[in-house]
CSV table of C-alpha atoms in Angstrom, one decimal:
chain,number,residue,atom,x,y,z
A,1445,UNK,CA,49.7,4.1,106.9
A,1446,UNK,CA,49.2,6.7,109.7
A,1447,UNK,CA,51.9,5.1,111.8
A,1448,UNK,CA,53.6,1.8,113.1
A,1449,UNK,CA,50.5,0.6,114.8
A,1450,UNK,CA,48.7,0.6,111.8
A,1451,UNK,CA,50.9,-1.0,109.6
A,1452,UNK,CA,50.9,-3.5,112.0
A,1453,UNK,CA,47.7,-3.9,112.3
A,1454,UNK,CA,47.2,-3.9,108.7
A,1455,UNK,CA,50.1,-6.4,108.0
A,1456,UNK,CA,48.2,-9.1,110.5
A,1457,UNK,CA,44.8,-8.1,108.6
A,1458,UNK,CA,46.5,-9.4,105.6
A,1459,UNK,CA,47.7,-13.0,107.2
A,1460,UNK,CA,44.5,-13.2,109.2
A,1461,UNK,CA,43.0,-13.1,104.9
A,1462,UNK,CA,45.7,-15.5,103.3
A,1463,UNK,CA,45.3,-18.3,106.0
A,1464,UNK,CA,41.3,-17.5,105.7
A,1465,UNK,CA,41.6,-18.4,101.9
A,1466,UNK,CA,42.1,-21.8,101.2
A,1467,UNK,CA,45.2,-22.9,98.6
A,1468,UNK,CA,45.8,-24.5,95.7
A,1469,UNK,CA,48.4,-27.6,95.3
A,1470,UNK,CA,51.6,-24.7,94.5
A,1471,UNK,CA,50.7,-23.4,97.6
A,1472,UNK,CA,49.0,-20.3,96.2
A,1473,UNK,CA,45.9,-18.4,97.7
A,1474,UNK,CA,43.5,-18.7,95.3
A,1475,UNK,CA,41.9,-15.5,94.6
A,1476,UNK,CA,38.3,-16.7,93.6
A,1477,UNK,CA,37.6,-18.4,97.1
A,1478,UNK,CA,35.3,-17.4,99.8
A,1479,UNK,CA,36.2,-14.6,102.2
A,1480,UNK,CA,35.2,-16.0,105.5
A,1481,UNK,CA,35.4,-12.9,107.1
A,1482,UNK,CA,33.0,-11.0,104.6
A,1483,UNK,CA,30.5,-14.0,104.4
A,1484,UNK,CA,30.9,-13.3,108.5
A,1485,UNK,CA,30.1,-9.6,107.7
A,1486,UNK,CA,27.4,-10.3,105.5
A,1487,UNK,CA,25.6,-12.4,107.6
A,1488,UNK,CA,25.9,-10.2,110.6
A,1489,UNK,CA,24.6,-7.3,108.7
A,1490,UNK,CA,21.1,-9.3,107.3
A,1491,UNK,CA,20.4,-9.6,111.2
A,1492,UNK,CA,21.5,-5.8,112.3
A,1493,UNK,CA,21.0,-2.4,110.7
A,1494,UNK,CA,23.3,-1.1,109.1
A,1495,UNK,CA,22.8,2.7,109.8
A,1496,UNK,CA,25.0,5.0,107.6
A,1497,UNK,CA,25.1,8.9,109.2
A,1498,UNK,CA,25.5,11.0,105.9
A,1499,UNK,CA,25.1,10.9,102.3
A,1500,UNK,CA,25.1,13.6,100.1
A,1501,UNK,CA,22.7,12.1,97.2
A,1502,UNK,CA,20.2,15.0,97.4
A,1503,UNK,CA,22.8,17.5,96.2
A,1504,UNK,CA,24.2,15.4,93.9
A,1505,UNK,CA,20.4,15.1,92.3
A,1506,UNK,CA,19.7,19.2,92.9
A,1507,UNK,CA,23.2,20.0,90.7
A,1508,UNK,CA,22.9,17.0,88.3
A,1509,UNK,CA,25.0,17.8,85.1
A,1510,UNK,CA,22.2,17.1,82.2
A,1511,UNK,CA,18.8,17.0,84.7
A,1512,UNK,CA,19.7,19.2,87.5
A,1513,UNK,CA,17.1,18.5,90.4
A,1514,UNK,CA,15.2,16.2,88.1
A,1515,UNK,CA,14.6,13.5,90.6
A,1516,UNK,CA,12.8,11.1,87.9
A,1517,UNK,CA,16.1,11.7,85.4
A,1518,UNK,CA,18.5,10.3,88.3
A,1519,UNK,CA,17.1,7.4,88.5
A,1520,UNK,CA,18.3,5.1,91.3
A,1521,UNK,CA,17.2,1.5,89.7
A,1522,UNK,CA,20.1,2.2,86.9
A,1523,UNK,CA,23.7,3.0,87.5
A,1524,UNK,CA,24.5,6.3,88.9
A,1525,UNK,CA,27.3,8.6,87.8
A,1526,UNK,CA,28.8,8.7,91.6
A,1527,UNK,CA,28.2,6.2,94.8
A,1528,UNK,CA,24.9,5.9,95.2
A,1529,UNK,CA,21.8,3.5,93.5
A,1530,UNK,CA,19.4,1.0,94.4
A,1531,UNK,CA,21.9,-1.9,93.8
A,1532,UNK,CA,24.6,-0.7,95.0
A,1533,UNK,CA,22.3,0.3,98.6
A,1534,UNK,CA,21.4,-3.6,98.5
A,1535,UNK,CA,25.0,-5.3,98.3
A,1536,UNK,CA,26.3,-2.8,101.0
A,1537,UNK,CA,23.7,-3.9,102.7
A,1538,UNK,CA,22.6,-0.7,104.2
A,1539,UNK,CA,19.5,-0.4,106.9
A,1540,UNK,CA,18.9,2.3,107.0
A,1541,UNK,CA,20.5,6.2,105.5
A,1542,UNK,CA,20.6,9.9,107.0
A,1543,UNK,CA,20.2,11.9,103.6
A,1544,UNK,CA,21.8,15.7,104.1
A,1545,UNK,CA,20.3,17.7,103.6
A,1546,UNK,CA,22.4,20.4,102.6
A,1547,UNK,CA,23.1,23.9,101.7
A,1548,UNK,CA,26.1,25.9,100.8
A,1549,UNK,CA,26.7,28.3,103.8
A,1550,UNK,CA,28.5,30.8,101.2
A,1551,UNK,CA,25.6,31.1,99.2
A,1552,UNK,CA,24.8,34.7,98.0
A,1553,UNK,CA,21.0,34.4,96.5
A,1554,UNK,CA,17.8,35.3,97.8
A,1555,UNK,CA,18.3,33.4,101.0
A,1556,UNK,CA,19.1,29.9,102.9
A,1557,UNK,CA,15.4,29.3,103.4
A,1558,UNK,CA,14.4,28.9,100.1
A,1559,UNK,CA,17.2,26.3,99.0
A,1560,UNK,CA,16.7,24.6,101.6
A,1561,UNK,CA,12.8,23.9,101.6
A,1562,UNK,CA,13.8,22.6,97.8
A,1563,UNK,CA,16.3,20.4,98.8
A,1564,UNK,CA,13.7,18.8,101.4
A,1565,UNK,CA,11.4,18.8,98.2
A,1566,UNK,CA,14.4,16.2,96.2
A,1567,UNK,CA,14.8,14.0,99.3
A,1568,UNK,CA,11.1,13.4,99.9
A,1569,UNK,CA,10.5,12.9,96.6
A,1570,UNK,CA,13.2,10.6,96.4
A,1571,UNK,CA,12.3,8.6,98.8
A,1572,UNK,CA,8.6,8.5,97.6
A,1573,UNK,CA,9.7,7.1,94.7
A,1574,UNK,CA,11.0,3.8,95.4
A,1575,UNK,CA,8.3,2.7,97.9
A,1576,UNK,CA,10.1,-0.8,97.2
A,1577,UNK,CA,13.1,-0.1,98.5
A,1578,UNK,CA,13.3,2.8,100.7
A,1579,UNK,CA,11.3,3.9,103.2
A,1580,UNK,CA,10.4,6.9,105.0
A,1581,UNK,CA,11.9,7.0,109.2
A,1582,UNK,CA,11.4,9.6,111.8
A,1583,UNK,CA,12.1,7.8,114.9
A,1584,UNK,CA,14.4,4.7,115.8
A,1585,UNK,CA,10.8,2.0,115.5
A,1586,UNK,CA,10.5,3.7,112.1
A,1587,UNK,CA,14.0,2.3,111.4
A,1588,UNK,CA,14.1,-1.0,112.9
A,1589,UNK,CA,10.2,-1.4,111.4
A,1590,UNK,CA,11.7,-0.4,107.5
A,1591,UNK,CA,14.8,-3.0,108.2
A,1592,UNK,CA,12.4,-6.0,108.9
A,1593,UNK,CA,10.3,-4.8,105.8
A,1594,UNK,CA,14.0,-5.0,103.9
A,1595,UNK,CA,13.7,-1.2,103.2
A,1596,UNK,CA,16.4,1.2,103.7
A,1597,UNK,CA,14.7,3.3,106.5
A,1598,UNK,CA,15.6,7.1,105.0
A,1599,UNK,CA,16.0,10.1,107.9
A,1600,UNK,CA,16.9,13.6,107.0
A,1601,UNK,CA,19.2,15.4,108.6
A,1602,UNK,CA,20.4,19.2,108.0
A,1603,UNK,CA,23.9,20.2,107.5
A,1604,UNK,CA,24.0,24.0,108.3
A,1605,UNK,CA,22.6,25.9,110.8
A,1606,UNK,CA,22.5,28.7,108.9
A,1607,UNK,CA,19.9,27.7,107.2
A,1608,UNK,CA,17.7,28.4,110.5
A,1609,UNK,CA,18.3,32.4,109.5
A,1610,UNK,CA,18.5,32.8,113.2
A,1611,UNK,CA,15.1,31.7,114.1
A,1612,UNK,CA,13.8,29.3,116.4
A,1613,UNK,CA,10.5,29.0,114.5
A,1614,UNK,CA,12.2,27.9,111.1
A,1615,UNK,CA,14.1,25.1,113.5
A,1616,UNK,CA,11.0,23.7,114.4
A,1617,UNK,CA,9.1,23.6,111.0
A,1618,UNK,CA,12.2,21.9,109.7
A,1619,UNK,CA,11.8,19.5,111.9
A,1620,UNK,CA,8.3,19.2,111.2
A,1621,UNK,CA,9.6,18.5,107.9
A,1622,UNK,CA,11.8,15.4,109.0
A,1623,UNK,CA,15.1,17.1,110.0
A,1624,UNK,CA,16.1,14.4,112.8
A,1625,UNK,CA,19.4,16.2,113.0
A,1626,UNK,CA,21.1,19.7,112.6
A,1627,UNK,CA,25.0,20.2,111.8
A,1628,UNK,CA,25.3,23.3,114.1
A,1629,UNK,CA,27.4,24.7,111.4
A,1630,UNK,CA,28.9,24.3,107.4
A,1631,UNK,CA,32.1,25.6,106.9
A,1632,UNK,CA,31.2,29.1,107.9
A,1633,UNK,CA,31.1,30.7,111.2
A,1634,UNK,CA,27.4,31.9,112.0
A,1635,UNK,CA,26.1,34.7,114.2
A,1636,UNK,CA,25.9,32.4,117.4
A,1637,UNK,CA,28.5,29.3,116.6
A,1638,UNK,CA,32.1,28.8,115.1
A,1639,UNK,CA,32.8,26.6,112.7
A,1640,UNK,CA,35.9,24.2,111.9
A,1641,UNK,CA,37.1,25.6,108.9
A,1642,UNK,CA,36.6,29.7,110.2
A,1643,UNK,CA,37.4,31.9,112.7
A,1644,UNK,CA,36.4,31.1,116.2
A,1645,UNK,CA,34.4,34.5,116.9
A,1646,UNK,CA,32.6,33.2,119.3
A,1647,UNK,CA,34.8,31.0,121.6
A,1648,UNK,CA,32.1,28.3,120.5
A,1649,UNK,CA,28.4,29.3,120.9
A,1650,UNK,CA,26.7,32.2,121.6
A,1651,UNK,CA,23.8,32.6,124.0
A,1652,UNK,CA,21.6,32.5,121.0
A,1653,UNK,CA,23.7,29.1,119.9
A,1654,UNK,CA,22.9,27.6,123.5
A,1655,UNK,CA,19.2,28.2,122.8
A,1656,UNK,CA,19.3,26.4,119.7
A,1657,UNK,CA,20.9,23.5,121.2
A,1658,UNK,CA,18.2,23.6,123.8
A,1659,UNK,CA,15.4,23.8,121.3
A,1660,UNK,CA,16.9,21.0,119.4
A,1661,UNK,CA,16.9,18.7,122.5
A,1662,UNK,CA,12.9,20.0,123.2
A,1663,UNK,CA,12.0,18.9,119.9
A,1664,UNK,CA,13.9,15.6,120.2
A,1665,UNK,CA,16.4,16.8,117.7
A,1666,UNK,CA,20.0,15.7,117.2
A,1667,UNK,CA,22.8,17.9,118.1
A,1668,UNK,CA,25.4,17.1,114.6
A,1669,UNK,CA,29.0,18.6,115.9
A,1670,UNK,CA,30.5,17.6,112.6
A,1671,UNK,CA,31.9,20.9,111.1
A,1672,UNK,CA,31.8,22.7,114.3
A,1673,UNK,CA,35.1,24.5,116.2
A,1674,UNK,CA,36.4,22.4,119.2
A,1675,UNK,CA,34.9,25.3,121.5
A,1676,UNK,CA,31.2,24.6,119.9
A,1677,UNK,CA,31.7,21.3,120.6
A,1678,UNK,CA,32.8,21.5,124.1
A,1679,UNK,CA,29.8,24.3,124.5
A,1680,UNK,CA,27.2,21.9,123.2
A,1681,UNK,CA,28.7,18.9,125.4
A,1682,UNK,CA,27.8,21.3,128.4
A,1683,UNK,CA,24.5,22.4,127.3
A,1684,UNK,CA,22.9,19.5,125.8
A,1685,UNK,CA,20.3,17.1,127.3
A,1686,UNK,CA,20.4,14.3,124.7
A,1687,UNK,CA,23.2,12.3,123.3
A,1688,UNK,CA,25.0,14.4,120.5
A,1689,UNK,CA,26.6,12.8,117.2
A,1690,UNK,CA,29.3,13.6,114.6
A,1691,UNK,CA,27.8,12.3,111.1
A,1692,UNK,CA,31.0,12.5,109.3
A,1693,UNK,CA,33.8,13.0,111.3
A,1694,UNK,CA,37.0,10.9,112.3
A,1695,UNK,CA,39.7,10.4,114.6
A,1696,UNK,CA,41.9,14.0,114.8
A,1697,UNK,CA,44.7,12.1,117.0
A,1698,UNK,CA,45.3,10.0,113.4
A,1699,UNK,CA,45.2,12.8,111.3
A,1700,UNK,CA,45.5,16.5,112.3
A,1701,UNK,CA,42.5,18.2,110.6
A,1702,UNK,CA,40.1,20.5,112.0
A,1703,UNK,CA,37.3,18.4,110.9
A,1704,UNK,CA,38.1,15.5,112.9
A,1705,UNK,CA,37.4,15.0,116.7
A,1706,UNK,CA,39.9,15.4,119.3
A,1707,UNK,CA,40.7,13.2,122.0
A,1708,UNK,CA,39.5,15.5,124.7
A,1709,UNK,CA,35.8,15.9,123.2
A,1710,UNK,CA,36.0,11.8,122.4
A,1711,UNK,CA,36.5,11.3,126.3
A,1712,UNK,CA,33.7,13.3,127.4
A,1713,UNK,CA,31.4,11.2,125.0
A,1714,UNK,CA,30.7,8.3,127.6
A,1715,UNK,CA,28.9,10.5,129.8
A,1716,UNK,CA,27.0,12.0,127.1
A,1717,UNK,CA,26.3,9.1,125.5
A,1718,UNK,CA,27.2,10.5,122.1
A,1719,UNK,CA,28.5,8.7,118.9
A,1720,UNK,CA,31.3,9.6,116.6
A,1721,UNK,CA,30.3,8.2,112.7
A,1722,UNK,CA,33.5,7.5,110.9
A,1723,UNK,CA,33.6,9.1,107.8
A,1724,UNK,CA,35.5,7.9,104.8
A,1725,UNK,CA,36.6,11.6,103.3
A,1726,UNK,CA,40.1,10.7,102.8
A,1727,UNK,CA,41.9,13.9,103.2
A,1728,UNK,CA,40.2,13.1,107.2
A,1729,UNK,CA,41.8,9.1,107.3
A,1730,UNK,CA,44.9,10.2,105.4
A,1731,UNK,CA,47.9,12.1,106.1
A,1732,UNK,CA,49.6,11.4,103.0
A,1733,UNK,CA,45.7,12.5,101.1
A,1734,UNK,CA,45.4,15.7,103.3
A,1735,UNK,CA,49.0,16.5,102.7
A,1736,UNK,CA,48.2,16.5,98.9
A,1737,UNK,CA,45.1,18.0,99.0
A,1738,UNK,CA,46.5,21.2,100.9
A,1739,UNK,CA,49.6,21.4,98.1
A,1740,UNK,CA,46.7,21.3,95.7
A,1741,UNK,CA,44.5,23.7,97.3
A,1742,UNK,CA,47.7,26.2,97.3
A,1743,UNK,CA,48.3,25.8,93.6
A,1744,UNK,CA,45.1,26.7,92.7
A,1745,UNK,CA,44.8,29.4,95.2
A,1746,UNK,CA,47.8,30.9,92.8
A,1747,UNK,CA,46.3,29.5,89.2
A,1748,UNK,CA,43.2,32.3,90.3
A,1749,UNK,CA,45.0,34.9,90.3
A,1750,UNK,CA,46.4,34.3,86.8
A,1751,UNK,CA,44.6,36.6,84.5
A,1752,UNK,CA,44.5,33.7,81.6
A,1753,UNK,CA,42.1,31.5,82.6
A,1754,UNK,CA,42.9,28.8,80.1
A,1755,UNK,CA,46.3,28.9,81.0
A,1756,UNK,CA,45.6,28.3,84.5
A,1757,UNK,CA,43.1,25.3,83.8
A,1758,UNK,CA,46.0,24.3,81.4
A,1759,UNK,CA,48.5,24.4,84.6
A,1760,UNK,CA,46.2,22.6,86.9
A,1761,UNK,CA,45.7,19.7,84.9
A,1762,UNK,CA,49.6,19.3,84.4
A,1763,UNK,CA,50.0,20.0,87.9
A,1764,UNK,CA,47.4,17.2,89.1
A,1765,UNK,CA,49.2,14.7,86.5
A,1766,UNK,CA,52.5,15.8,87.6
A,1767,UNK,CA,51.2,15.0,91.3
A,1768,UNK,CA,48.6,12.0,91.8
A,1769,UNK,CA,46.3,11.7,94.5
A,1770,UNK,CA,47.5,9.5,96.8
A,1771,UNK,CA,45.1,6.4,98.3
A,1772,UNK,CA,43.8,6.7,101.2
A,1773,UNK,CA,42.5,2.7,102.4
A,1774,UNK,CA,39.9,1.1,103.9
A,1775,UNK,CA,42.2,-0.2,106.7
A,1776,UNK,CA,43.0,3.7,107.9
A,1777,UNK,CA,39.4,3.7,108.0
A,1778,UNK,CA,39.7,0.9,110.0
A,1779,UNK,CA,42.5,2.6,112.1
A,1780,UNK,CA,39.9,6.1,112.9
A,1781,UNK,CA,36.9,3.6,114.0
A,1782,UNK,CA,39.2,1.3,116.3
A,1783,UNK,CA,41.3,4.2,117.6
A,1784,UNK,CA,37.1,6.4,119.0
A,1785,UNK,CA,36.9,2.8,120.4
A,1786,UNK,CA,39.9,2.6,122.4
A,1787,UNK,CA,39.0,6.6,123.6
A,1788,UNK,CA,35.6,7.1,124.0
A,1789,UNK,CA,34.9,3.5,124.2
A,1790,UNK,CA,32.8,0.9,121.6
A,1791,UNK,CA,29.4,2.3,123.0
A,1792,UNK,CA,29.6,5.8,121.2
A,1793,UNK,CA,31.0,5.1,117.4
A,1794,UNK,CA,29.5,4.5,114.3
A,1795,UNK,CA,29.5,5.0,110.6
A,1796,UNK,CA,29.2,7.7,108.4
A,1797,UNK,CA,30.5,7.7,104.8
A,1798,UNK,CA,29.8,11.1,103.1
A,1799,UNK,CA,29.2,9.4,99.8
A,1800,UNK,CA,28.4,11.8,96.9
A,1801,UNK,CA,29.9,14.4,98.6
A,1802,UNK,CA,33.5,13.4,98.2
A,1803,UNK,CA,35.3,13.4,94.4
A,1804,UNK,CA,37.8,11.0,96.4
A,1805,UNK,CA,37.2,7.8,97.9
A,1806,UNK,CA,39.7,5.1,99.9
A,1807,UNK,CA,40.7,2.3,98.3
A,1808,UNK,CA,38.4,-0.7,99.0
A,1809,UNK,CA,35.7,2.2,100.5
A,1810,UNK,CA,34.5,3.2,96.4
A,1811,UNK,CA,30.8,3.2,97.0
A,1812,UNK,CA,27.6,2.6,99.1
A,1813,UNK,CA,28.0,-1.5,98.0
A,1814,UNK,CA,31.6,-1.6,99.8
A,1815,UNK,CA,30.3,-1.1,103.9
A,1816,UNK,CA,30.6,-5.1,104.6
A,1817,UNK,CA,34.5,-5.2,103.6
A,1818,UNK,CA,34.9,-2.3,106.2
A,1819,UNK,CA,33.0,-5.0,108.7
A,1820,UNK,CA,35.6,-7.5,107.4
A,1821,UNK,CA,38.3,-5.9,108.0
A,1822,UNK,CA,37.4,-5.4,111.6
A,1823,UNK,CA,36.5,-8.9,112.0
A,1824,UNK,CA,39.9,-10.1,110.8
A,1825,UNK,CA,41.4,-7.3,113.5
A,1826,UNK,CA,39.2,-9.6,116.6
A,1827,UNK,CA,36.4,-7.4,117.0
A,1828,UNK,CA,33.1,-9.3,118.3
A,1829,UNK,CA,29.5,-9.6,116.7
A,1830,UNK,CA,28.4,-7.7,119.7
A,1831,UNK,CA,30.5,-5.1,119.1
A,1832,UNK,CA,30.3,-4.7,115.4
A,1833,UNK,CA,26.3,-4.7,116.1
A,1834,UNK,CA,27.0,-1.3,118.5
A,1835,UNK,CA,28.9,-0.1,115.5
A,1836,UNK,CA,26.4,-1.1,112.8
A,1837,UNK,CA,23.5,0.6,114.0
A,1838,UNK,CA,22.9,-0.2,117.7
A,1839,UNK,CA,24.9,2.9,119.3
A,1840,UNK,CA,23.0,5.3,116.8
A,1841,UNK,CA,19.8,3.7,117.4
A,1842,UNK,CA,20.4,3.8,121.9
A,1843,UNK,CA,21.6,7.8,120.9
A,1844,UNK,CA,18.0,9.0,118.9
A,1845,UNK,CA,15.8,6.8,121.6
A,1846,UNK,CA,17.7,8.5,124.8
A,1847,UNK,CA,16.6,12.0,122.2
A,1848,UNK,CA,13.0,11.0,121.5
A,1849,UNK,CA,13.0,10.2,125.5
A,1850,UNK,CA,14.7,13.5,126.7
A,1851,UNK,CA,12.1,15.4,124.1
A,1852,UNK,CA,9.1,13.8,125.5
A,1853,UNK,CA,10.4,14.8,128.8
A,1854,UNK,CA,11.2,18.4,127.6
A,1855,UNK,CA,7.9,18.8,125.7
A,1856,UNK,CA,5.7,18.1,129.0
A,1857,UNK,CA,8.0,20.8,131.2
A,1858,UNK,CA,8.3,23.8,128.6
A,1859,UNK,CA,6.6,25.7,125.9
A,1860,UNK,CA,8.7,26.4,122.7
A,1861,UNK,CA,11.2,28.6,123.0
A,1862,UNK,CA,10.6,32.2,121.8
A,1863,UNK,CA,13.8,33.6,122.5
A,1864,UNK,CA,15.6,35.9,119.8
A,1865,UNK,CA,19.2,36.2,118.8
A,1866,UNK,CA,18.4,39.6,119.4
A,1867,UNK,CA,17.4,39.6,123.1
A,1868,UNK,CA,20.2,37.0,123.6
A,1869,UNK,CA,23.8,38.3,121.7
A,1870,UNK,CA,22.5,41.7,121.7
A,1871,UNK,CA,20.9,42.8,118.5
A,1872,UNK,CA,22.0,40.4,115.8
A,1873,UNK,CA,19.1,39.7,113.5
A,1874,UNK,CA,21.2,37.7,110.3
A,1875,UNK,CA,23.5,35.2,109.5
């Protein structure tokens, strides 16, 4: 655990579940009876939608091993290779899903634009191909209409801006094409924000980056600061007209990595009316997991520079048996979403997994049919229906109206921004 609140927290989850679970004449808990907190989950979820703020299944379909963007090959109504199916949707009980849209920011091909129109293509298709079970959503009716249909209501949402290329004009034909949110950044610092996991150029955003923020608010557009610098997201926070969210961040007061949220952005959220969506990544919920994961990432940083490259695969599997992953848990999960609570208060956090974009998931947190043990767990810590509802769905649903509102607004008051990164920044023209 993360520290001596948690393991207290987590050691009266436990006797909250043994005096839940009913026992046999030794005495003993017996292990097949009902969990009254996750029928209590369960039952809370059939009546509020469960709205998860990124999954990654669209890559994982584009780079498939044997099929590679073969949507028909991956076929969600059998057993998928990583978190994500049509069961799996059902027992987790999920309402509805934003599906990243993603591209690698690093990429050196013939340009953003391209791989990202196709991985639009595998979503879409995706979703028009289990009219059953999933259904198309644009707006926050579109999600609560596909959740009384008992269809998962699928958004898109971008992760990159750099997939933009600069250019106001591609923003708004991707959101023409469903994008009802935009990651400012990847993990690469662009011409007019800084990202997390690069240099701060920038101090945060650019002019340019201000005016994209602005166009995203026109268009009725969620601002994503998942993956941006603190400076972008304390530069957004002052430009922004709508509610911005995090899809898949966590608590950086837990665990000290640039991904996560600090407390000073988490306390300005109230009067943005903003939501934080708890990821499950567990080098984000873990200290003991991000501790490993650097080591690791040093080793291999020295196995590339070996001129053998079957030794150093050789040495990297010894050195991954030699050191195991440790688990990262549902309950420091658990620990993220109640600590945004306590900060930024119930009203602005939420959910948002990152399945099939992790190799690593927490223990008790495996897959897309886990999500009503993480709504057990808070149950068994005292959290109310109404609040659980809030964290379900009902704070992301209150964040994308107050957007569709501020857009109408916007639309009625200005044209579409024409403005250039060149006549902004002074003469940049490319990522």
């Amino acid at each position: 655990m993360t520290n001596l609140r948690s393991a207290c927290l987590v050691l009266v989850s436990l006797m909250l579940r043994s005096t839940a679970m009913p026992a046999d004449a030794d005495g003993q808990t017996t292990a097949s009876a009902p969990d009254a907190a996750l029928a209590h989950a369960r039952a809370l979820l059939r009546s509020t939608p469960l709205i998860d703020g990124h999954n990654d299944l669209p890559w994982e379909i584009r780079r498939a091993k044997d099929h590679p963007f073969d949507v028909a090959a991956y076929d969600l109504r059998q057993p998928t290779p990583k978190h994500t199916d049509l069961a799996r949707l059902e027992t987790g009980q999920v309402g509805a899903q934003f599906w990243s849209i993603y591209v690698d920011g690093e990429m050196k091909d013939s340009g953003y634009a391209r791989v990202q129109l196709e991985e639009f293509d595998i979503a879409r298709r995706m979703i028009a191909r289990y009219p059953d079970r999933l259904a198309p959503a644009f707006t926050a009716d579109d999600i609560e209409r596909a959740f009384k249909r008992h269809r998962v209501g699928s958004l898109l949402g971008m992760e990159g801006g750099h997939a933009i290329e600069n250019s106001l004009g591609v923003l708004r034909s991707y959101y023409a094409l469903g994008a009802r949110y935009m990651t400012l950044t990847h993990n690469v610092t662009l011409d007019w924000a800084d990202a997390a996991l690069d240099s701060a150029r920038h101090g945060g955003l650019t002019e340019f980056g201000k005016e994209v923020v602005r166009e995203m608010n026109r268009l009725g557009m969620l601002v994503d600061l998942s993956h941006v610098s603190p400076g972008t997201m304390s530069d957004a926070l002052d430009v922004t007209e709508s509610p911005v969210i995090f899809s898949h961040s966590s608590a950086r007061a837990l665990v000290d990595h640039p991904r996560n949220v600090p407390d000073s952005i988490l306390a300005r959220l109230p009067k943005n009316g903003g939501v934080v969506m708890v990821t499950f990544v567990p080098s984000f919920v873990s200290n003991e997991f991000k501790q490993w994961e650097a080591s690791g990432d040093s080793t291999l940083k020295q196995l590339h520079a070996k001129p053998d490259s079957a030794d150093a695969r050789r040495e990297w599997e010894d050195w991954k048996a030699a050191h195991p992953a440790p688990a990262a848990t549902l309950a420091q999960v658990a620990d993220h979403i109640e600590h945004i609570r306590q900060v930024a208060g119930v009203d602005h956090v939420g959910i948002g997994s990152d399945f099939d974009g992790v190799d690593y998931t927490p223990v008790g947190l495996e897959d897309v049919s886990k999500f009503p043990e993480l709504f057990a767990e808070l149950i068994r810590r005292g959290w109310s229906d109404v609040d659980l509802k809030k964290l379900a769905g009902q704070n992301l649903l209150r964040a994308l109206r107050q957007a569709e509102a501020t857009a109408a607004r916007l639309q009625r008051e200005r044209e579409p921004s024409t403005k250039t990164i060149a006549q902004l920044d002074g003469g940049k023209t490319t990522s």
